[in-house]
mmCIF file of C-alpha atoms in Angstrom:
data_model
loop_
_atom_site.group_PDB
_atom_site.id
_atom_site.type_symbol
_atom_site.label_atom_id
_atom_site.label_comp_id
_atom_site.label_asym_id
_atom_site.label_seq_id
_atom_site.Cartn_x
_atom_site.Cartn_y
_atom_site.Cartn_z
ATOM 1 C CA MET D 1 0.000 0.000 0.000
ATOM 2 C CA SER D 2 1.358 3.387 -0.967
ATOM 3 C CA VAL D 3 1.660 6.305 1.446
ATOM 4 C CA GLN D 4 -1.099 8.119 -0.437
ATOM 5 C CA GLU D 5 -3.452 5.123 -0.167
ATOM 6 C CA ARG D 6 -2.744 4.834 3.550
ATOM 7 C CA LYS D 7 -3.460 8.543 4.082
ATOM 8 C CA GLU D 8 -6.722 8.280 2.136
ATOM 9 C CA ARG D 9 -7.767 5.252 4.178
ATOM 10 C CA GLU D 10 -6.943 7.047 7.432
ATOM 11 C CA ARG D 11 -8.859 10.119 6.287
ATOM 12 C CA ALA D 12 -11.918 8.003 5.436
ATOM 13 C CA GLU D 13 -11.691 6.295 8.851
ATOM 14 C CA ARG D 14 -11.550 9.672 10.638
ATOM 15 C CA GLU D 15 -14.560 10.852 8.643
ATOM 16 C CA ARG D 16 -16.535 7.719 9.575
ATOM 17 C CA LEU D 17 -15.553 8.245 13.215
ATOM 18 C CA ILE D 18 -16.721 11.870 13.153
ATOM 19 C CA VAL D 19 -20.090 10.932 11.614
ATOM 20 C CA ALA D 20 -20.623 7.970 13.955
ATOM 21 C CA THR D 21 -19.740 10.065 16.998
ATOM 22 C CA ALA D 22 -22.002 12.924 15.930
ATOM 23 C CA ARG D 23 -24.822 10.488 15.346
ATOM 24 C CA GLU D 24 -24.352 8.786 18.704
ATOM 25 C CA LEU D 25 -24.194 12.104 20.530
ATOM 26 C CA ALA D 26 -27.307 13.386 18.737
ATOM 27 C CA GLU D 27 -29.265 10.197 19.431
ATOM 28 C CA HIS D 28 -28.446 10.336 23.152
ATOM 29 C CA GLN D 29 -28.415 14.075 23.853
ATOM 30 C CA GLY D 30 -30.002 15.780 20.837
ATOM 31 C CA TRP D 31 -28.476 17.791 18.024
ATOM 32 C CA ASP D 32 -27.868 20.812 20.269
ATOM 33 C CA ALA D 33 -25.241 18.729 22.069
ATOM 34 C CA VAL D 34 -23.320 18.163 18.828
ATOM 35 C CA THR D 35 -20.645 20.839 18.625
ATOM 36 C CA THR D 36 -17.284 20.731 16.906
ATOM 37 C CA ARG D 37 -15.604 21.164 20.308
ATOM 38 C CA ARG D 38 -17.424 18.173 21.822
ATOM 39 C CA LEU D 39 -16.834 16.061 18.739
ATOM 40 C CA ALA D 40 -13.132 16.901 18.736
ATOM 41 C CA GLU D 41 -12.889 15.931 22.402
ATOM 42 C CA ARG D 42 -14.768 12.676 21.893
ATOM 43 C CA ILE D 43 -12.786 11.518 18.869
ATOM 44 C CA GLU D 44 -9.527 12.805 20.370
ATOM 45 C CA TYR D 45 -8.562 14.969 17.424
ATOM 46 C CA SER D 46 -8.194 18.724 17.294
ATOM 47 C CA GLN D 47 -10.930 20.970 15.942
ATOM 48 C CA PRO D 48 -8.774 21.872 12.900
ATOM 49 C CA VAL D 49 -8.660 18.160 12.011
ATOM 50 C CA LEU D 50 -12.454 18.076 12.255
ATOM 51 C CA TYR D 51 -12.696 21.139 10.002
ATOM 52 C CA SER D 52 -10.415 19.465 7.469
ATOM 53 C CA HIS D 53 -13.266 16.974 6.936
ATOM 54 C CA PHE D 54 -16.378 19.112 7.462
ATOM 55 C CA ARG D 55 -16.786 22.884 7.321
ATOM 56 C CA GLY D 56 -19.073 22.743 10.330
ATOM 57 C CA LYS D 57 -22.055 21.159 11.994
ATOM 58 C CA ARG D 58 -24.290 21.655 8.934
ATOM 59 C CA GLU D 59 -22.096 19.373 6.807
ATOM 60 C CA ILE D 60 -21.933 16.812 9.619
ATOM 61 C CA ILE D 61 -25.745 16.792 9.762
ATOM 62 C CA GLY D 62 -25.743 16.274 5.990
ATOM 63 C CA ALA D 63 -23.356 13.326 6.293
ATOM 64 C CA VAL D 64 -25.548 11.742 8.969
ATOM 65 C CA ALA D 65 -28.592 12.312 6.738
ATOM 66 C CA LEU D 66 -26.948 10.575 3.779
ATOM 67 C CA GLN D 67 -25.965 7.633 5.937
ATOM 68 C CA GLY D 68 -29.497 7.518 7.333
ATOM 69 C CA ALA D 69 -31.055 7.621 3.871
ATOM 70 C CA THR D 70 -29.018 4.577 2.874
ATOM 71 C CA GLU D 71 -30.109 2.717 6.005
ATOM 72 C CA MET D 72 -33.757 3.731 5.611
ATOM 73 C CA ALA D 73 -33.816 2.563 1.986
ATOM 74 C CA ALA D 74 -32.316 -0.785 2.990
ATOM 75 C CA ALA D 75 -34.839 -1.211 5.826
ATOM 76 C CA MET D 76 -37.793 -0.466 3.543
ATOM 77 C CA ARG D 77 -36.543 -2.807 0.828
ATOM 78 C CA ALA D 78 -35.908 -5.597 3.314
ATOM 79 C CA ALA D 79 -39.397 -5.213 4.751
ATOM 80 C CA THR D 80 -41.152 -5.175 1.397
ATOM 81 C CA SER D 81 -39.156 -8.045 -0.096
ATOM 82 C CA ALA D 82 -40.695 -10.455 2.393
ATOM 83 C CA ALA D 83 -44.285 -9.474 1.498
ATOM 84 C CA ASP D 84 -46.147 -11.466 -1.132
ATOM 85 C CA ASP D 85 -48.893 -9.117 -2.362
ATOM 86 C CA PRO D 86 -49.309 -5.362 -2.951
ATOM 87 C CA ARG D 87 -51.248 -4.667 0.254
ATOM 88 C CA ALA D 88 -48.724 -6.548 2.372
ATOM 89 C CA ARG D 89 -45.842 -4.707 0.649
ATOM 90 C CA VAL D 90 -47.394 -1.266 1.243
ATOM 91 C CA THR D 91 -48.150 -2.160 4.869
ATOM 92 C CA ALA D 92 -44.586 -3.424 5.366
ATOM 93 C CA LEU D 93 -43.233 -0.269 3.735
ATOM 94 C CA ALA D 94 -45.258 1.989 6.047
ATOM 95 C CA ARG D 95 -44.251 0.044 9.141
ATOM 96 C CA ALA D 96 -40.576 0.003 8.160
ATOM 97 C CA TYR D 97 -40.606 3.764 7.560
ATOM 98 C CA LEU D 98 -42.321 4.525 10.867
ATOM 99 C CA ASP D 99 -40.116 2.053 12.750
ATOM 100 C CA PHE D 100 -36.989 3.672 11.305
ATOM 101 C CA ALA D 101 -38.196 7.130 12.355
ATOM 102 C CA GLU D 102 -38.955 5.886 15.869
ATOM 103 C CA ARG D 103 -35.687 3.989 16.342
ATOM 104 C CA ASN D 104 -33.475 6.730 14.868
ATOM 105 C CA PRO D 105 -34.940 10.100 15.888
ATOM 106 C CA ALA D 106 -31.732 12.116 15.451
ATOM 107 C CA VAL D 107 -31.068 10.577 12.043
ATOM 108 C CA TYR D 108 -34.678 11.222 11.045
ATOM 109 C CA ASP D 109 -34.256 14.848 12.114
ATOM 110 C CA ALA D 110 -31.052 15.102 10.080
ATOM 111 C CA LEU D 111 -32.916 13.743 7.063
ATOM 112 C CA PHE D 112 -36.110 15.772 7.257
ATOM 113 C CA GLN D 113 -36.011 18.517 9.888
ATOM 114 C CA LEU D 114 -32.525 20.032 10.038
ATOM 115 C CA ASP D 115 -30.487 21.911 7.474
ATOM 116 C CA GLY D 116 -27.739 19.584 6.349
ATOM 117 C CA GLY D 117 -27.013 21.580 3.221
ATOM 118 C CA LEU D 118 -28.478 18.875 0.972
ATOM 119 C CA ALA D 119 -30.599 19.440 -2.103
ATOM 120 C CA TYR D 120 -33.930 17.617 -2.131
ATOM 121 C CA ALA D 121 -36.112 16.984 -5.182
ATOM 122 C CA GLN D 122 -33.576 18.548 -7.521
ATOM 123 C CA GLU D 123 -31.155 17.394 -10.182
ATOM 124 C CA GLU D 124 -28.228 17.687 -7.729
ATOM 125 C CA THR D 125 -29.941 15.664 -4.993
ATOM 126 C CA PRO D 126 -27.363 13.201 -3.626
ATOM 127 C CA GLU D 127 -27.841 9.567 -4.665
ATOM 128 C CA PRO D 128 -28.642 8.217 -1.175
ATOM 129 C CA LEU D 129 -31.621 10.595 -0.954
ATOM 130 C CA LYS D 130 -32.775 9.649 -4.452
ATOM 131 C CA ASP D 131 -32.435 5.986 -3.541
ATOM 132 C CA ALA D 132 -34.518 6.379 -0.367
ATOM 133 C CA PHE D 133 -37.289 7.930 -2.456
ATOM 134 C CA ALA D 134 -36.856 5.138 -5.019
ATOM 135 C CA ALA D 135 -37.341 2.579 -2.227
ATOM 136 C CA LEU D 136 -40.745 4.145 -1.552
ATOM 137 C CA LEU D 137 -41.606 4.412 -5.243
ATOM 138 C CA GLU D 138 -40.731 0.777 -6.000
ATOM 139 C CA THR D 139 -43.584 -0.394 -3.798
ATOM 140 C CA LEU D 140 -46.038 2.452 -4.284
ATOM 141 C CA ASP D 141 -45.738 2.481 -8.073
ATOM 142 C CA GLU D 142 -47.825 -0.676 -8.311
ATOM 143 C CA VAL D 143 -50.699 0.780 -6.228
ATOM 144 C CA ALA D 144 -50.806 4.403 -7.390
ATOM 145 C CA GLY D 145 -53.874 3.788 -9.489
ATOM 146 C CA GLU D 146 -54.844 4.305 -13.078
ATOM 147 C CA GLY D 147 -53.972 7.742 -14.419
ATOM 148 C CA ILE D 148 -52.111 8.817 -11.263
ATOM 149 C CA ASP D 149 -48.453 9.805 -11.526
ATOM 150 C CA PRO D 150 -46.591 7.255 -9.345
ATOM 151 C CA GLY D 151 -44.019 9.851 -8.275
ATOM 152 C CA LEU D 152 -46.724 12.268 -7.143
ATOM 153 C CA PHE D 153 -48.602 9.470 -5.370
ATOM 154 C CA THR D 154 -45.357 8.481 -3.613
ATOM 155 C CA GLU D 155 -44.837 12.080 -2.457
ATOM 156 C CA VAL D 156 -48.336 12.194 -0.954
ATOM 157 C CA PHE D 157 -47.958 8.813 0.743
ATOM 158 C CA TRP D 158 -44.522 9.829 2.037
ATOM 159 C CA ALA D 159 -45.980 13.095 3.376
ATOM 160 C CA ALA D 160 -48.602 11.095 5.259
ATOM 161 C CA LEU D 161 -45.929 8.807 6.729
ATOM 162 C CA HIS D 162 -43.810 11.804 7.688
ATOM 163 C CA GLY D 163 -46.797 13.411 9.374
ATOM 164 C CA LEU D 164 -47.511 10.244 11.343
ATOM 165 C CA ALA D 165 -43.865 9.906 12.360
ATOM 166 C CA THR D 166 -43.584 13.533 13.422
ATOM 167 C CA LEU D 167 -46.889 13.741 15.273
ATOM 168 C CA THR D 168 -46.310 10.423 17.028
ATOM 169 C CA ARG D 169 -42.884 11.488 18.195
ATOM 170 C CA ALA D 170 -44.260 14.785 19.475
ATOM 171 C CA GLY D 171 -46.837 12.885 21.542
ATOM 172 C CA ARG D 172 -49.741 14.347 19.558
ATOM 173 C CA LEU D 173 -51.258 10.975 18.626
ATOM 174 C CA LEU D 174 -52.486 8.164 20.856
ATOM 175 C CA PRO D 175 -49.893 5.369 20.789
ATOM 176 C CA GLU D 176 -52.525 2.625 21.001
ATOM 177 C CA ASP D 177 -53.910 3.651 17.592
ATOM 178 C CA ALA D 178 -50.583 3.396 15.739
ATOM 179 C CA GLU D 179 -51.423 0.153 13.934
ATOM 180 C CA ARG D 180 -54.925 1.334 13.026
ATOM 181 C CA ARG D 181 -53.400 4.461 11.462
ATOM 182 C CA VAL D 182 -51.147 2.341 9.247
ATOM 183 C CA GLU D 183 -54.120 0.190 8.207
ATOM 184 C CA LEU D 184 -56.216 3.271 7.429
ATOM 185 C CA LEU D 185 -53.404 4.845 5.424
ATOM 186 C CA VAL D 186 -52.875 1.679 3.411
ATOM 187 C CA ASP D 187 -56.581 0.958 2.902
ATOM 188 C CA ARG D 188 -57.714 4.481 2.038
ATOM 189 C CA LEU D 189 -54.765 6.197 0.423
ATOM 190 C CA ALA D 190 -53.410 3.224 -1.469
ATOM 191 C CA ILE D 191 -56.976 1.961 -2.089
ATOM 192 C CA LEU D 192 -56.129 -1.711 -1.893
#
């Protein structure tokens, strides 16, 4: 291995460490606790080293969001691959999305609530974000209905899931009705 390859590998490892540490800190203490000073202390590197990877907290949030998008897409695909009919796939998709949001609140915030400097719904949208949307579309395309744009239908269904995730987390919805909400969403919006 050349010196240059070793340096690139070490740089990538430091970057992974920064993102993992930021994510862990945010999940346990919230995003307000994630500062470059605290991250530098936790990873045992100086703040200038941190800034050589990320210009600041905004870019770190963006990196966590991209990692989260990849994980969310994988979770949705895994859930839907085990289902054997359209209704079961849409139900599995909804549950996987809501489960991901519940299990990873800081990552979910990085994806959909905080400014991570990422472009959404644009040509320059990063691939992990496009792939997460594609994971929704792959299942919802088959149930969008005659004459309905599958992409538009996916956006509406996604908005409903996001609303459920956000309102549930804020304690605005009764927890005992969570499953009935998923059933209603699948039965009425997807019209299966």
